Each structure stands twice: as C-alpha cells, then as structure tokens.
C-alpha cells in the first residue's frame, strides 16, 4: 500500500506530514477520546455504533466534537475511499486541542479530529486456530468512579500497565479484575466464558467498555439460541469454564485456552467459540 493519507480537521495529509501540536492536551494529558473500527469488504463495520460511542465518550469528558455525526460519518467514508482500503482498520481520534500548559480544558482551542486508515494485526494468526494463554494481572481496571472504563479516552495507561505485566509473564493479553475482585475485561478486549452451553460475560456494572464486538457476539449467540447471561464473574468461573474467548474490533473473536497456567476446558478452542467465530465472520461481511 502507498503511504496512508490521514484526515485532520477536513484536510488530507501524507502519513509523514500528519501532525498535531506538542501543546495539544491529547498529548500532554491524554485529554481526548478515540475509536477503533474495522473495514470489511470496503465497508466500515458498525460505523454508526462507533460514532455514537465516540460522541458519548466526548460528552462524558465535556469535549465538544466540532462536527456533526453525519459529517464525521461522511469524512470516515471518504478517507476509507481515498486510501482504497477494502480490508483494514480505522482509528478515529478527537483531542482537546492545543492550549497553555496546565490542565484547564477551557484554555484549549481547536480540538483535532483525526482519521487514520491503516492495517492492524493484533495477534499472530496461529493463536486464532489454537487459542491464547492469558494471565490475571495485579493492576485492576480503573475504578468506574475515578475514570469510567465506559469512556474510550486517550488515557490508556491503566491498560498499558496491565499489558506490560502480561508481557512480563509471557502472555499477550492480561485479564483485569475490577475493584471488587470480579472479572472485568482484558486490556483491549472483552471476555466471554461458556459453561454448560451458556454464554457468560461481565455486565457493564463490572466497569468495562461496552464493546461493539461484544454486543455483536451477544446478538449472534441469542439468534443462534445460545443463552447469554451478563453478570458478575470471578477467576473461579474462568478456571472452571468449558470455553473462553475474547472479543474486540482489532482482535475479532479469539479463543483463550489457558488462564494463569490452568487449561480452560479441554485446553483447546471449544465448539461454541468456533461457532460464534464463524457467525461473526459471516456477519461482518453481510452487515
Ligand atoms: N475493552 C477495551 C478496554 C478496549 O479497548 C476494547 C477495544 N477497543 C474493547 C474492550 C473491545 O471493544 P470493541 O469490540 O468495541 O472494539
């Protein structure tokens, strides 16, 4: 692919020239919001849902996005077209904008709206076949009353600290607990368990991002007659589950076969995980 063209506030730039100010509070303080989207067959999957979540994140941090949802949807469409991408990834970023040094968001101007269209490959392909190994980390997910995990903000240090712990332990993904010791989510993915034919996943009250892939998988499971329960789960539930998998825009649906050294179920991807993976792949092409 030739160099990606990046959209910033209505103008297209070559990747090398796509820049924002070092005074931008997105850089200085992680003050901003983002979304990660995927392109399948030239079309952005669940674009409207991602845009809605972006605007909700922005609203939660009192950041006004200087264009309408319709304008942003059109800008994403045209940037995907300009980059001639039929498969790929879109990163939407809205920063608070440049301001004086100091936290006060009122001292900023010109929020930067950025659309990057590129490729992403999160995990090696063999892990999708054989499943991955995850580890519970000591870093708990942000307390919802401190920084709600419902907000997809540019401040991802909580997740990065957990990721560092996972890598240190020889794993590619970390299982994060919440302040109550319940299962929350992974650093960039939601988690699902299967127990006796029932699909289980933490509810939003656990303090997690409301994943768009998560919601798609819940819909698919219900449509396929698989019961779904959202509620509190513990590590015990993970260790004694028949199957486990993660969902995310970048990760899609990936089986987990080991957690904290315990094989999950038979220690290989299970039938419901496989079925939902297949249904998800069909959905992204059909939607
Ligand atoms: N949790 C976190 C913390 C994430 O960053 C992500 C992905 N961005 C997810 C879950 C999965 O969300 P989605 O399916 O919308 O990509």
PDB file of C-alpha atoms and ligand atoms in Angstrom:
ATOM      1  CA  UNK A   1       0.000   0.000   0.000  1.00  0.00           C
ATOM      2  CA  UNK A   2       1.218   3.521  -0.718  1.00  0.00           C
ATOM      3  CA  UNK A   3       1.644   5.861   2.237  1.00  0.00           C
ATOM      4  CA  UNK A   4      -1.648   6.260   4.144  1.00  0.00           C
ATOM      5  CA  UNK A   5      -3.495   9.536   3.801  1.00  0.00           C
ATOM      6  CA  UNK A   6      -4.551  10.901   7.170  1.00  0.00           C
ATOM      7  CA  UNK A   7      -7.561  13.189   7.581  1.00  0.00           C
ATOM      8  CA  UNK A   8      -7.128  16.004  10.110  1.00  0.00           C
ATOM      9  CA  UNK A   9      -9.864  18.605  10.535  1.00  0.00           C
ATOM     10  CA  UNK A  10     -11.035  18.297   6.957  1.00  0.00           C
ATOM     11  CA  UNK A  11      -7.667  18.111   5.211  1.00  0.00           C
ATOM     12  CA  UNK A  12      -5.728  15.094   3.968  1.00  0.00           C
ATOM     13  CA  UNK A  13      -2.049  14.681   4.771  1.00  0.00           C
ATOM     14  CA  UNK A  14       0.556  12.077   3.921  1.00  0.00           C
ATOM     15  CA  UNK A  15       1.343   9.942   6.953  1.00  0.00           C
ATOM     16  CA  UNK A  16       4.736  11.647   7.418  1.00  0.00           C
ATOM     17  CA  UNK A  17       3.121  15.097   7.449  1.00  0.00           C
ATOM     18  CA  UNK A  18       0.122  14.235   9.652  1.00  0.00           C
ATOM     19  CA  UNK A  19       0.941  16.102  12.854  1.00  0.00           C
ATOM     20  CA  UNK A  20      -0.595  17.846  15.844  1.00  0.00           C
ATOM     21  CA  UNK A  21       0.876  20.406  18.209  1.00  0.00           C
ATOM     22  CA  UNK A  22       3.053  19.318  21.133  1.00  0.00           C
ATOM     23  CA  UNK A  23       0.818  21.659  23.158  1.00  0.00           C
ATOM     24  CA  UNK A  24      -2.223  19.532  22.361  1.00  0.00           C
ATOM     25  CA  UNK A  25      -3.778  18.338  25.600  1.00  0.00           C
ATOM     26  CA  UNK A  26      -4.313  14.971  23.943  1.00  0.00           C
ATOM     27  CA  UNK A  27      -0.541  14.567  24.086  1.00  0.00           C
ATOM     28  CA  UNK A  28       0.112  16.496  27.284  1.00  0.00           C
ATOM     29  CA  UNK A  29      -2.600  14.844  29.399  1.00  0.00           C
ATOM     30  CA  UNK A  30      -4.276  12.104  27.386  1.00  0.00           C
ATOM     31  CA  UNK A  31      -7.211  14.508  27.177  1.00  0.00           C
ATOM     32  CA  UNK A  32      -9.302  13.232  24.308  1.00  0.00           C
ATOM     33  CA  UNK A  33     -11.258  10.253  23.043  1.00  0.00           C
ATOM     34  CA  UNK A  34     -10.888   7.659  20.301  1.00  0.00           C
ATOM     35  CA  UNK A  35     -12.416   4.750  18.444  1.00  0.00           C
ATOM     36  CA  UNK A  36     -11.016   1.759  16.596  1.00  0.00           C
ATOM     37  CA  UNK A  37     -13.062   0.462  13.668  1.00  0.00           C
ATOM     38  CA  UNK A  38     -12.599  -2.235  11.065  1.00  0.00           C
ATOM     39  CA  UNK A  39     -13.171  -2.216   7.334  1.00  0.00           C
ATOM     40  CA  UNK A  40     -14.524  -5.409   5.774  1.00  0.00           C
ATOM     41  CA  UNK A  41     -15.194  -5.562   2.048  1.00  0.00           C
ATOM     42  CA  UNK A  42     -14.679  -1.789   1.748  1.00  0.00           C
ATOM     43  CA  UNK A  43     -17.329  -1.053   4.383  1.00  0.00           C
ATOM     44  CA  UNK A  44     -16.804   0.046   7.980  1.00  0.00           C
ATOM     45  CA  UNK A  45     -18.402  -2.452  10.359  1.00  0.00           C
ATOM     46  CA  UNK A  46     -20.969  -0.907  12.748  1.00  0.00           C
ATOM     47  CA  UNK A  47     -19.864   2.634  11.889  1.00  0.00           C
ATOM     48  CA  UNK A  48     -22.942   4.227  13.469  1.00  0.00           C
ATOM     49  CA  UNK A  49     -22.342   2.385  16.777  1.00  0.00           C
ATOM     50  CA  UNK A  50     -18.703   3.506  16.881  1.00  0.00           C
ATOM     51  CA  UNK A  51     -19.684   7.107  16.127  1.00  0.00           C
ATOM     52  CA  UNK A  52     -22.338   7.033  18.844  1.00  0.00           C
ATOM     53  CA  UNK A  53     -19.807   5.673  21.346  1.00  0.00           C
ATOM     54  CA  UNK A  54     -17.251   8.315  20.333  1.00  0.00           C
ATOM     55  CA  UNK A  55     -19.758  11.109  20.923  1.00  0.00           C
ATOM     56  CA  UNK A  56     -20.770   9.567  24.251  1.00  0.00           C
ATOM     57  CA  UNK A  57     -17.122   9.361  25.345  1.00  0.00           C
ATOM     58  CA  UNK A  58     -16.676  13.005  24.303  1.00  0.00           C
ATOM     59  CA  UNK A  59     -19.804  14.065  26.158  1.00  0.00           C
ATOM     60  CA  UNK A  60     -18.600  12.274  29.296  1.00  0.00           C
ATOM     61  CA  UNK A  61     -15.367  14.295  29.280  1.00  0.00           C
ATOM     62  CA  UNK A  62     -17.184  17.505  28.296  1.00  0.00           C
ATOM     63  CA  UNK A  63     -15.469  17.701  24.933  1.00  0.00           C
ATOM     64  CA  UNK A  64     -17.442  19.098  22.062  1.00  0.00           C
ATOM     65  CA  UNK A  65     -16.663  17.446  18.739  1.00  0.00           C
ATOM     66  CA  UNK A  66     -16.662  20.303  16.212  1.00  0.00           C
ATOM     67  CA  UNK A  67     -18.662  18.449  13.578  1.00  0.00           C
ATOM     68  CA  UNK A  68     -21.922  16.582  13.394  1.00  0.00           C
ATOM     69  CA  UNK A  69     -22.158  12.799  13.466  1.00  0.00           C
ATOM     70  CA  UNK A  70     -23.273  12.857   9.829  1.00  0.00           C
ATOM     71  CA  UNK A  71     -20.266  14.965   8.822  1.00  0.00           C
ATOM     72  CA  UNK A  72     -17.912  12.637  10.658  1.00  0.00           C
ATOM     73  CA  UNK A  73     -19.513   9.550   9.109  1.00  0.00           C
ATOM     74  CA  UNK A  74     -19.048  11.133   5.667  1.00  0.00           C
ATOM     75  CA  UNK A  75     -15.414  12.004   6.477  1.00  0.00           C
ATOM     76  CA  UNK A  76     -14.691   8.414   7.566  1.00  0.00           C
ATOM     77  CA  UNK A  77     -16.269   7.130   4.331  1.00  0.00           C
ATOM     78  CA  UNK A  78     -14.264   9.448   2.116  1.00  0.00           C
ATOM     79  CA  UNK A  79     -10.986   8.740   3.962  1.00  0.00           C
ATOM     80  CA  UNK A  80     -11.526   4.987   3.574  1.00  0.00           C
ATOM     81  CA  UNK A  81     -12.165   5.571  -0.147  1.00  0.00           C
ATOM     82  CA  UNK A  82      -9.144   7.808  -0.656  1.00  0.00           C
ATOM     83  CA  UNK A  83      -6.990   5.122   0.931  1.00  0.00           C
ATOM     84  CA  UNK A  84      -8.598   2.479  -1.331  1.00  0.00           C
ATOM     85  CA  UNK A  85      -8.884   0.041   1.549  1.00  0.00           C
ATOM     86  CA  UNK A  86     -11.150  -2.966   1.321  1.00  0.00           C
ATOM     87  CA  UNK A  87      -9.806  -4.601   4.495  1.00  0.00           C
ATOM     88  CA  UNK A  88      -8.225  -2.633   7.277  1.00  0.00           C
ATOM     89  CA  UNK A  89      -8.569  -0.547  10.360  1.00  0.00           C
ATOM     90  CA  UNK A  90      -9.734   2.987  11.095  1.00  0.00           C
ATOM     91  CA  UNK A  91      -8.541   4.979  14.087  1.00  0.00           C
ATOM     92  CA  UNK A  92     -10.692   7.979  14.957  1.00  0.00           C
ATOM     93  CA  UNK A  93      -9.149  10.391  17.429  1.00  0.00           C
ATOM     94  CA  UNK A  94     -10.502  13.612  18.900  1.00  0.00           C
ATOM     95  CA  UNK A  95      -8.116  15.597  21.070  1.00  0.00           C
ATOM     96  CA  UNK A  96      -8.948  18.501  23.375  1.00  0.00           C
ATOM     97  CA  UNK A  97      -6.684  20.657  21.205  1.00  0.00           C
ATOM     98  CA  UNK A  98      -3.688  22.887  21.854  1.00  0.00           C
ATOM     99  CA  UNK A  99      -3.639  25.016  24.971  1.00  0.00           C
ATOM    100  CA  UNK A 100      -1.391  26.524  27.569  1.00  0.00           C
ATOM    101  CA  UNK A 101       0.477  24.265  29.976  1.00  0.00           C
ATOM    102  CA  UNK A 102      -1.897  23.388  32.775  1.00  0.00           C
ATOM    103  CA  UNK A 103      -4.889  21.088  32.933  1.00  0.00           C
ATOM    104  CA  UNK A 104      -7.664  23.617  32.432  1.00  0.00           C
ATOM    105  CA  UNK A 105      -9.588  22.440  29.367  1.00  0.00           C
ATOM    106  CA  UNK A 106     -11.018  25.942  28.928  1.00  0.00           C
ATOM    107  CA  UNK A 107      -7.529  27.093  27.933  1.00  0.00           C
ATOM    108  CA  UNK A 108      -7.542  24.880  24.844  1.00  0.00           C
ATOM    109  CA  UNK A 109      -8.812  25.649  21.384  1.00  0.00           C
ATOM    110  CA  UNK A 110      -9.092  23.779  18.098  1.00  0.00           C
ATOM    111  CA  UNK A 111      -9.818  20.153  19.015  1.00  0.00           C
ATOM    112  CA  UNK A 112      -8.139  17.923  16.460  1.00  0.00           C
ATOM    113  CA  UNK A 113     -10.348  15.399  14.710  1.00  0.00           C
ATOM    114  CA  UNK A 114      -8.156  12.750  13.137  1.00  0.00           C
ATOM    115  CA  UNK A 115      -8.999   9.796  10.907  1.00  0.00           C
ATOM    116  CA  UNK A 116      -6.257   7.249  10.251  1.00  0.00           C
ATOM    117  CA  UNK A 117      -6.875   4.374   7.830  1.00  0.00           C
ATOM    118  CA  UNK A 118      -4.257   1.652   8.065  1.00  0.00           C
ATOM    119  CA  UNK A 119      -3.711  -2.034   8.819  1.00  0.00           C
ATOM    120  CA  UNK A 120      -3.747  -3.705  12.193  1.00  0.00           C
ATOM    121  CA  UNK A 121      -2.684  -7.160  13.226  1.00  0.00           C
ATOM    122  CA  UNK A 122      -3.000  -7.713  16.933  1.00  0.00           C
ATOM    123  CA  UNK A 123      -2.231 -11.383  17.458  1.00  0.00           C
ATOM    124  CA  UNK A 124      -0.413 -13.996  15.356  1.00  0.00           C
ATOM    125  CA  UNK A 125      -2.826 -15.997  13.119  1.00  0.00           C
ATOM    126  CA  UNK A 126      -1.966 -19.338  14.788  1.00  0.00           C
ATOM    127  CA  UNK A 127      -3.474 -18.104  18.063  1.00  0.00           C
ATOM    128  CA  UNK A 128      -6.851 -17.880  16.331  1.00  0.00           C
ATOM    129  CA  UNK A 129      -6.532 -21.591  15.500  1.00  0.00           C
ATOM    130  CA  UNK A 130      -5.009 -22.908  18.718  1.00  0.00           C
ATOM    131  CA  UNK A 131      -6.085 -20.330  21.270  1.00  0.00           C
ATOM    132  CA  UNK A 132      -4.163 -17.979  23.507  1.00  0.00           C
ATOM    133  CA  UNK A 133      -2.812 -18.012  27.019  1.00  0.00           C
ATOM    134  CA  UNK A 134      -3.741 -15.114  29.308  1.00  0.00           C
ATOM    135  CA  UNK A 135      -2.782 -14.129  32.826  1.00  0.00           C
ATOM    136  CA  UNK A 136      -4.573 -12.239  35.603  1.00  0.00           C
ATOM    137  CA  UNK A 137      -2.584  -9.127  36.487  1.00  0.00           C
ATOM    138  CA  UNK A 138      -2.246  -7.138  39.706  1.00  0.00           C
ATOM    139  CA  UNK A 139      -3.237  -3.841  38.066  1.00  0.00           C
ATOM    140  CA  UNK A 140      -7.005  -3.545  38.493  1.00  0.00           C
ATOM    141  CA  UNK A 141      -9.176  -1.905  35.858  1.00  0.00           C
ATOM    142  CA  UNK A 142      -9.808   1.789  36.526  1.00  0.00           C
ATOM    143  CA  UNK A 143     -12.371   2.292  39.264  1.00  0.00           C
ATOM    144  CA  UNK A 144     -15.524   3.469  37.461  1.00  0.00           C
ATOM    145  CA  UNK A 145     -15.803   6.391  39.878  1.00  0.00           C
ATOM    146  CA  UNK A 146     -12.252   7.508  39.041  1.00  0.00           C
ATOM    147  CA  UNK A 147     -12.167   7.120  35.259  1.00  0.00           C
ATOM    148  CA  UNK A 148     -15.050   5.153  33.836  1.00  0.00           C
ATOM    149  CA  UNK A 149     -13.968   2.328  31.522  1.00  0.00           C
ATOM    150  CA  UNK A 150     -17.109   3.207  29.520  1.00  0.00           C
ATOM    151  CA  UNK A 151     -15.134   6.218  28.225  1.00  0.00           C
ATOM    152  CA  UNK A 152     -12.751   5.308  25.422  1.00  0.00           C
ATOM    153  CA  UNK A 153     -10.290   8.025  26.322  1.00  0.00           C
ATOM    154  CA  UNK A 154      -6.783   8.744  25.108  1.00  0.00           C
ATOM    155  CA  UNK A 155      -5.591   7.870  28.610  1.00  0.00           C
ATOM    156  CA  UNK A 156      -4.888   4.144  28.226  1.00  0.00           C
ATOM    157  CA  UNK A 157      -2.141   3.845  30.833  1.00  0.00           C
ATOM    158  CA  UNK A 158      -4.265   1.588  33.035  1.00  0.00           C
ATOM    159  CA  UNK A 159      -4.482  -0.886  30.164  1.00  0.00           C
ATOM    160  CA  UNK A 160      -0.846  -0.426  29.155  1.00  0.00           C
ATOM    161  CA  UNK A 161       0.357  -1.152  32.690  1.00  0.00           C
ATOM    162  CA  UNK A 162      -1.672  -4.362  32.632  1.00  0.00           C
ATOM    163  CA  UNK A 163      -0.300  -5.224  29.184  1.00  0.00           C
ATOM    164  CA  UNK A 164       3.261  -4.781  30.468  1.00  0.00           C
ATOM    165  CA  UNK A 165       2.511  -7.221  33.285  1.00  0.00           C
ATOM    166  CA  UNK A 166       1.105  -9.742  30.809  1.00  0.00           C
ATOM    167  CA  UNK A 167       4.145  -9.475  28.542  1.00  0.00           C
ATOM    168  CA  UNK A 168       6.403  -9.836  31.593  1.00  0.00           C
ATOM    169  CA  UNK A 169       4.547 -13.072  32.370  1.00  0.00           C
ATOM    170  CA  UNK A 170       4.986 -14.331  28.793  1.00  0.00           C
ATOM    171  CA  UNK A 171       1.399 -13.672  27.674  1.00  0.00           C
ATOM    172  CA  UNK A 172      -0.013 -11.361  25.029  1.00  0.00           C
ATOM    173  CA  UNK A 173      -3.137 -10.338  26.900  1.00  0.00           C
ATOM    174  CA  UNK A 174      -3.975  -9.597  30.542  1.00  0.00           C
ATOM    175  CA  UNK A 175      -7.136 -10.423  32.426  1.00  0.00           C
ATOM    176  CA  UNK A 176      -8.048  -7.384  34.524  1.00  0.00           C
ATOM    177  CA  UNK A 177     -10.215  -7.556  37.632  1.00  0.00           C
ATOM    178  CA  UNK A 178     -12.295  -4.694  38.980  1.00  0.00           C
ATOM    179  CA  UNK A 179     -12.055  -3.089  42.414  1.00  0.00           C
ATOM    180  CA  UNK A 180     -14.353  -5.815  43.780  1.00  0.00           C
ATOM    181  CA  UNK A 181     -12.095  -8.602  42.546  1.00  0.00           C
ATOM    182  CA  UNK A 182     -14.514  -9.606  39.782  1.00  0.00           C
ATOM    183  CA  UNK A 183     -13.546 -10.262  36.188  1.00  0.00           C
ATOM    184  CA  UNK A 184     -13.710  -7.016  34.219  1.00  0.00           C
ATOM    185  CA  UNK A 185     -12.079  -7.225  30.798  1.00  0.00           C
ATOM    186  CA  UNK A 186      -8.732  -7.557  29.066  1.00  0.00           C
ATOM    187  CA  UNK A 187      -6.529  -4.626  28.061  1.00  0.00           C
ATOM    188  CA  UNK A 188      -8.183  -4.181  24.684  1.00  0.00           C
ATOM    189  CA  UNK A 189     -10.822  -6.901  24.569  1.00  0.00           C
ATOM    190  CA  UNK A 190     -13.959  -8.063  26.352  1.00  0.00           C
ATOM    191  CA  UNK A 191     -14.082 -11.573  27.802  1.00  0.00           C
ATOM    192  CA  UNK A 192     -16.643 -14.357  27.429  1.00  0.00           C
ATOM    193  CA  UNK A 193     -16.962 -17.761  29.087  1.00  0.00           C
ATOM    194  CA  UNK A 194     -19.014 -20.781  28.120  1.00  0.00           C
ATOM    195  CA  UNK A 195     -20.320 -23.035  30.893  1.00  0.00           C
ATOM    196  CA  UNK A 196     -22.720 -25.910  30.206  1.00  0.00           C
ATOM    197  CA  UNK A 197     -23.897 -24.329  26.975  1.00  0.00           C
ATOM    198  CA  UNK A 198     -24.499 -20.868  28.497  1.00  0.00           C
ATOM    199  CA  UNK A 199     -22.518 -17.859  27.319  1.00  0.00           C
ATOM    200  CA  UNK A 200     -21.414 -15.654  30.208  1.00  0.00           C
ATOM    201  CA  UNK A 201     -19.808 -12.230  30.217  1.00  0.00           C
ATOM    202  CA  UNK A 202     -19.360  -9.457  32.780  1.00  0.00           C
ATOM    203  CA  UNK A 203     -22.120  -6.861  32.711  1.00  0.00           C
ATOM    204  CA  UNK A 204     -21.377  -3.165  32.225  1.00  0.00           C
ATOM    205  CA  UNK A 205     -21.608  -2.739  36.019  1.00  0.00           C
ATOM    206  CA  UNK A 206     -18.308  -4.621  36.278  1.00  0.00           C
ATOM    207  CA  UNK A 207     -16.654  -1.450  34.915  1.00  0.00           C
ATOM    208  CA  UNK A 208     -15.855  -2.312  31.306  1.00  0.00           C
ATOM    209  CA  UNK A 209     -16.015  -0.814  27.863  1.00  0.00           C
ATOM    210  CA  UNK A 210     -19.280  -1.671  26.132  1.00  0.00           C
ATOM    211  CA  UNK A 211     -17.558  -3.426  23.264  1.00  0.00           C
ATOM    212  CA  UNK A 212     -19.196  -3.275  19.880  1.00  0.00           C
ATOM    213  CA  UNK A 213     -17.848  -6.739  19.066  1.00  0.00           C
ATOM    214  CA  UNK A 214     -19.169  -7.882  22.470  1.00  0.00           C
ATOM    215  CA  UNK A 215     -22.626  -6.623  21.573  1.00  0.00           C
ATOM    216  CA  UNK A 216     -22.479  -8.264  18.135  1.00  0.00           C
ATOM    217  CA  UNK A 217     -21.481 -11.613  19.667  1.00  0.00           C
ATOM    218  CA  UNK A 218     -24.287 -11.385  22.238  1.00  0.00           C
ATOM    219  CA  UNK A 219     -26.769 -10.747  19.398  1.00  0.00           C
ATOM    220  CA  UNK A 220     -25.361 -13.633  17.356  1.00  0.00           C
ATOM    221  CA  UNK A 221     -25.498 -16.024  20.301  1.00  0.00           C
ATOM    222  CA  UNK A 222     -29.099 -15.122  21.115  1.00  0.00           C
ATOM    223  CA  UNK A 223     -30.095 -15.509  17.466  1.00  0.00           C
ATOM    224  CA  UNK A 224     -28.462 -18.954  17.459  1.00  0.00           C
ATOM    225  CA  UNK A 225     -30.417 -19.982  20.561  1.00  0.00           C
ATOM    226  CA  UNK A 226     -27.409 -19.871  22.896  1.00  0.00           C
ATOM    227  CA  UNK A 227     -28.477 -18.435  26.276  1.00  0.00           C
ATOM    228  CA  UNK A 228     -26.468 -15.361  27.326  1.00  0.00           C
ATOM    229  CA  UNK A 229     -26.011 -14.209  30.908  1.00  0.00           C
ATOM    230  CA  UNK A 230     -24.407 -10.864  31.778  1.00  0.00           C
ATOM    231  CA  UNK A 231     -23.350 -10.669  35.405  1.00  0.00           C
ATOM    232  CA  UNK A 232     -20.567 -10.848  37.956  1.00  0.00           C
ATOM    233  CA  UNK A 233     -17.873 -13.456  37.276  1.00  0.00           C
ATOM    234  CA  UNK A 234     -14.780 -14.445  39.212  1.00  0.00           C
ATOM    235  CA  UNK A 235     -11.497 -16.092  38.354  1.00  0.00           C
ATOM    236  CA  UNK A 236     -13.021 -19.335  39.614  1.00  0.00           C
ATOM    237  CA  UNK A 237     -15.546 -19.076  36.772  1.00  0.00           C
ATOM    238  CA  UNK A 238     -12.685 -18.682  34.294  1.00  0.00           C
ATOM    239  CA  UNK A 239     -10.718 -21.646  35.674  1.00  0.00           C
ATOM    240  CA  UNK A 240     -13.775 -23.903  35.619  1.00  0.00           C
ATOM    241  CA  UNK A 241     -15.263 -22.709  32.315  1.00  0.00           C
ATOM    242  CA  UNK A 242     -15.701 -25.079  29.380  1.00  0.00           C
ATOM    243  CA  UNK A 243     -14.593 -22.396  26.919  1.00  0.00           C
ATOM    244  CA  UNK A 244     -13.291 -18.859  26.927  1.00  0.00           C
ATOM    245  CA  UNK A 245     -12.776 -16.257  24.223  1.00  0.00           C
ATOM    246  CA  UNK A 246     -12.079 -12.549  23.824  1.00  0.00           C
ATOM    247  CA  UNK A 247     -13.765 -10.035  21.545  1.00  0.00           C
ATOM    248  CA  UNK A 248     -12.610  -6.713  20.152  1.00  0.00           C
ATOM    249  CA  UNK A 249     -12.579  -4.761  16.925  1.00  0.00           C
ATOM    250  CA  UNK A 250      -8.896  -5.448  16.378  1.00  0.00           C
ATOM    251  CA  UNK A 251      -8.860  -8.935  17.967  1.00  0.00           C
ATOM    252  CA  UNK A 252     -12.237 -10.003  16.474  1.00  0.00           C
ATOM    253  CA  UNK A 253     -13.113 -13.295  18.244  1.00  0.00           C
ATOM    254  CA  UNK A 254     -10.090 -15.131  19.641  1.00  0.00           C
ATOM    255  CA  UNK A 255     -10.160 -18.320  21.737  1.00  0.00           C
ATOM    256  CA  UNK A 256      -8.424 -18.449  25.127  1.00  0.00           C
ATOM    257  CA  UNK A 257      -7.220 -21.897  26.168  1.00  0.00           C
ATOM    258  CA  UNK A 258      -5.264 -21.158  29.320  1.00  0.00           C
ATOM    259  CA  UNK A 259      -5.502 -18.651  32.162  1.00  0.00           C
ATOM    260  CA  UNK A 260      -2.967 -18.385  34.992  1.00  0.00           C
ATOM    261  CA  UNK A 261      -1.486 -21.737  33.955  1.00  0.00           C
ATOM    262  CA  UNK A 262      -4.851 -23.553  34.147  1.00  0.00           C
ATOM    263  CA  UNK A 263      -6.067 -25.105  30.898  1.00  0.00           C
ATOM    264  CA  UNK A 264      -9.628 -23.994  30.179  1.00  0.00           C
ATOM    265  CA  UNK A 265     -11.964 -26.896  29.378  1.00  0.00           C
ATOM    266  CA  UNK A 266     -10.061 -29.331  27.197  1.00  0.00           C
ATOM    267  CA  UNK A 267      -7.285 -26.775  26.646  1.00  0.00           C
ATOM    268  CA  UNK A 268      -8.286 -26.134  23.050  1.00  0.00           C
ATOM    269  CA  UNK A 269     -10.815 -23.865  21.316  1.00  0.00           C
ATOM    270  CA  UNK A 270     -14.321 -25.159  22.025  1.00  0.00           C
ATOM    271  CA  UNK A 271     -17.299 -25.683  19.702  1.00  0.00           C
ATOM    272  CA  UNK A 272     -19.335 -22.636  20.790  1.00  0.00           C
ATOM    273  CA  UNK A 273     -16.296 -20.380  20.367  1.00  0.00           C
ATOM    274  CA  UNK A 274     -15.758 -21.802  16.877  1.00  0.00           C
ATOM    275  CA  UNK A 275     -19.407 -21.391  16.007  1.00  0.00           C
ATOM    276  CA  UNK A 276     -19.508 -17.765  17.177  1.00  0.00           C
ATOM    277  CA  UNK A 277     -16.250 -17.005  15.371  1.00  0.00           C
ATOM    278  CA  UNK A 278     -17.760 -18.298  12.137  1.00  0.00           C
ATOM    279  CA  UNK A 279     -21.012 -16.434  12.684  1.00  0.00           C
ATOM    280  CA  UNK A 280     -19.078 -13.243  13.426  1.00  0.00           C
ATOM    281  CA  UNK A 281     -17.091 -13.578  10.196  1.00  0.00           C
ATOM    282  CA  UNK A 282     -20.296 -14.039   8.246  1.00  0.00           C
ATOM    283  CA  UNK A 283     -21.859 -11.022   9.993  1.00  0.00           C
ATOM    284  CA  UNK A 284     -19.035  -8.607   9.202  1.00  0.00           C
ATOM    285  CA  UNK A 285     -19.338  -9.412   5.521  1.00  0.00           C
ATOM    286  CA  UNK A 286     -23.123  -9.262   5.472  1.00  0.00           C
ATOM    287  CA  UNK A 287     -23.732  -6.223   7.685  1.00  0.00           C
TER     288      UNK A 287
HETATM  289  N1  LIG B   1     -12.231  -3.218  26.184  1.00  0.00           N
HETATM  290  C1  LIG B   1     -11.273  -2.315  25.984  1.00  0.00           C
HETATM  291  C2  LIG B   1     -10.564  -1.738  27.146  1.00  0.00           C
HETATM  292  C3  LIG B   1     -10.952  -1.928  24.672  1.00  0.00           C
HETATM  293  O1  LIG B   1     -10.009  -1.027  24.453  1.00  0.00           O
HETATM  294  C4  LIG B   1     -11.634  -2.536  23.583  1.00  0.00           C
HETATM  295  C5  LIG B   1     -11.297  -2.246  22.155  1.00  0.00           C
HETATM  296  N2  LIG B   1     -11.064  -1.042  21.799  1.00  0.00           N
HETATM  297  C6  LIG B   1     -12.638  -3.465  23.858  1.00  0.00           C
HETATM  298  C7  LIG B   1     -12.906  -3.788  25.175  1.00  0.00           C
HETATM  299  C8  LIG B   1     -13.434  -4.076  22.750  1.00  0.00           C
HETATM  300  O2  LIG B   1     -14.328  -3.142  22.202  1.00  0.00           O
HETATM  301  P1  LIG B   1     -14.793  -3.177  20.687  1.00  0.00           P
HETATM  302  O3  LIG B   1     -15.382  -4.534  20.463  1.00  0.00           O
HETATM  303  O4  LIG B   1     -15.796  -2.100  20.573  1.00  0.00           O
HETATM  304  O5  LIG B   1     -13.594  -2.962  19.855  1.00  0.00           O
END
